[in-house]
Each structure stands twice: as structure tokens, then as C-alpha cells.
């Protein structure tokens, strides 16, 4: 419905006020070309005016070629606005977004990280579960428990006990909108503003930015083959309040934190009265070997805030994550979730609970694990065929070096413009302009039928490797994160 206020004491007629409000909504982009307006009856009831008043306002705008009416289509904004109307939406509104917003995509791109395979999503099954959930939750608010619906919390508690080794009750589960929502709750609960946090170097750039926006002083800590270096952390920031880590599959290297390093990290947290935020974004999708248990399992779990998400395993559009609250922090986290958070849509929660309870999720993980393994192997084979012999697998990605003198962020921009989604490697390091360059190629949406075409298109943006000194050694190998034969 159109939100507008009428001034009955104004010398301007109600007809002109309504017409003016609608015209402004069109020029500001709130009403898009082709957009449908409320009927005379609905808008007159909303505004408390006669139907004839609304009809006269609409007819005035029809005369100005801003609206068009028909019996079947009702009243709509014209598809093509007249030259006299210049929409103000555009440059000003885009300035509110981050610089890279124009390179983001609603549709999954080839080589894009962090998105599941578009062709593996169980759309028919999910649609059935969601349709049933809508019917059963139509009159439920979903707000009675700030932690989320008990059906989903119970299903997640059972799932993480089996798949991640986490012993917790449904009372410790808080349903969130994803990793960022969970991280926000965690940072508020431990009162991290103005304090120091260890983050992995290299590590997920968005985590670093999120901490900075929350007023946390970020201290990058080197990562090696065993994971985040606790020894370096104690040297660089011994007074840190929190460490944010990806122990299951470190991003971007794919390294799993060793048991020795896990114990060392937990000992530090206990001794320093600090917290560990475990980003368990892909631990269930190990493509080789068995995934290790979560850091939040076993001894020391009461110092670990475990954050999981279904965005990367099912779909970002599900929009659900979860947080496992350690017992010493549970009351505080739940209080914050009560007053500063809001659980996702109740129907989506019920549908996901059924997806988990009926075993569909584990079957989906098994299928996608096999699919991603095949696609990663095929991508490595194709790159080798085209002369890239130093690309290495890293979790659900392949890290590819680029010839010396090329800027990975410029290649990223060119690739996005061409409909490809590789990520630049350099922003993951904290070295600024000295960071190693490379490309991270996600494997989830690499399709067999077009893989050679997509690889050729990407490599064409770099040029002939022989003329540019070859692709050289892999940045992750040079930095000692992984072995050349990883």
C-alpha cells in the first residue's frame, strides 16, 4: 500500500495532494515502472476519503502519462516514463552501499565462493516442506521464544551432537539470521567493544570488517599448517578478549586446526578469561578424510561460542544460522537475543527442522560432498591442461596464482563484468599492497559442460602466461600454509 499523509487543513486539494505523493513516489523509485497501485476502493479506505477523490487523482496522473489503467491490470505506473520525469533513484542511493556492491550478484556465478551448487538445491522437496510449514504456522508469531522455535533448536542440537561432537541442550541453541547475526550477538555478550581480538591472517575479510565496525581492535595473527598461531597471538596481543577462528576448514587455505593447536588455544582462553568464536562455516563438507569434531566439543567447550550456518550448505536464501551458547554465557546471550535480536521467519524454521529431522540434510551433504569433489578435481585438471600447474585445492576452492605484475583485484573486477565470480586472494592477507596476489576459484558451480570455456575466458583476462613469466609458485605454498602437493 502507498504510505502517504494528507493535510486536510491545507489549501491544496486532497486530489492534488494524492497525485503529488504518487508522482514523488514514482520519481524517487518507490513506485517502479509497471508497478501496480491500490484500487480506488482500497486506497480511499486507507486514506479515509471518497473513492471519487482517489479516482480523480489517478485520472490526473493518467493525463500526465504517468499511470495507465485497464480492467484486467488495474492501475499501474507506465512502463516507460515520459522525458519530463527524471527518476532520482540511482547514484545517490548507490553511494550508501560498499564500493564492491556493484560486483555482487543475486545469482550464483561460476567460481564464486561461499555459495552452494545451484543445481544441487533440492527445490521440489524444500518447496513441499515450506508449503506445509506455512500452513501450520500461519497464525503463529514465532516470537514466543527469542532463541527460535523449539522444533528447530531440538533438531539442530541433535544434528551437531552427531556431526560435530557438540554436547548441548536445545536451551543452548539460539537461531540467528546467519554468521554475521551470530557474531553480533557474541560480541555484545562478551562486551568486546574497545578491546582486542585475534583474527586469522590470512582470514575472511568480512569478519575483519565486521569486528572493526563493532568497535573491536583487530589484531591479525599468522596462520600456519596447524592453524592460528597461539604463540604469536600471545606475543602480539596477550590482553586480547576474543579469538575468531575457522578451525574446521581455515579460510582461505582449507587447513584443519591440529589437535595440539586446539588445546593450546583453549588453554589460552581459560587462563586469560577470554573467549573463542568458532566459525564452523564448512566443517561438514570436508572433501578428503573425516572432518574433525568442533572446537566446542569436549574439554574447554565452555569458552567457545560456536556459530554455524546453513547458507553455504543449503542456500543463502534460507537465511538461517545458529549459535551454541556456552553455559557461562548462555543467560547473557539469551537476554541480548531477546531485546536486540529477532529469530527468522517461523515457517522457514519449521521447514528446516523437518529437513533435518527427516534425514534430508545429511543426504544432501553426502550428495554435495561427492559433487564438489568431482568438480574440484575437474577444475584442477582443466587448469593444468591450460598451463596452470601450480593451482592447489583449498577446501571448496582452488587457489590459483597469477603472473607477476598482475593485480588480482583488477582481474576480479574484469571477471565480474564478464559474469564470472573468482575472489581476489590479496584482501585475505593483512599485508596491504604487499599481500600475495592470486585468485580463489570456488568449485560449487563449476559445470562440466562449460568448464573449459569458463577457464579459457578467465585466463584470457591474464594473457599468455609464457609472455608474462608464467604463473609461478602458489601464494599459499610460498607463505607456508600448505604443501605444493596438497
GROMACS .gro file of C-alpha atoms in nm, residues 39 42 47 50 53 55 66 71 98 122 155 180 201 210 216 226 309 345 371 411 417 435-436 452 459:
model
   25
   39UNK     CA    1  -0.757   0.010  -0.627
   42UNK     CA    2  -0.852   0.016  -0.111
   47UNK     CA    3  -0.684   0.741   0.349
   50UNK     CA    4  -1.418   0.928  -0.103
   53UNK     CA    5  -1.121   1.167  -0.481
   55UNK     CA    6  -1.019   0.826  -0.890
   66UNK     CA    7   0.246   0.860  -1.551
   71UNK     CA    8  -0.989  -0.355  -1.643
   98UNK     CA    9   3.005  -0.054  -0.012
  122UNK     CA   10   1.651  -2.982  -0.352
  155UNK     CA   11   1.676  -3.070   1.555
  180UNK     CA   12   2.700  -1.214   1.096
  201UNK     CA   13   4.596  -1.386   0.882
  210UNK     CA   14   3.258  -0.673   1.096
  216UNK     CA   15   3.679  -0.408   1.820
  226UNK     CA   16   4.838  -2.624   1.224
  309UNK     CA   17   2.505  -2.151   0.920
  345UNK     CA   18   1.050  -1.644   0.983
  371UNK     CA   19   2.965  -3.347  -0.639
  411UNK     CA   20   4.113  -0.919  -1.251
  417UNK     CA   21   3.187  -0.771  -1.551
  435UNK     CA   22   4.994  -0.913   0.011
  436UNK     CA   23   5.043  -1.203  -0.230
  452UNK     CA   24   3.685  -2.532  -2.049
  459UNK     CA   25   4.276  -1.697  -1.827
   0.00000   0.00000   0.00000
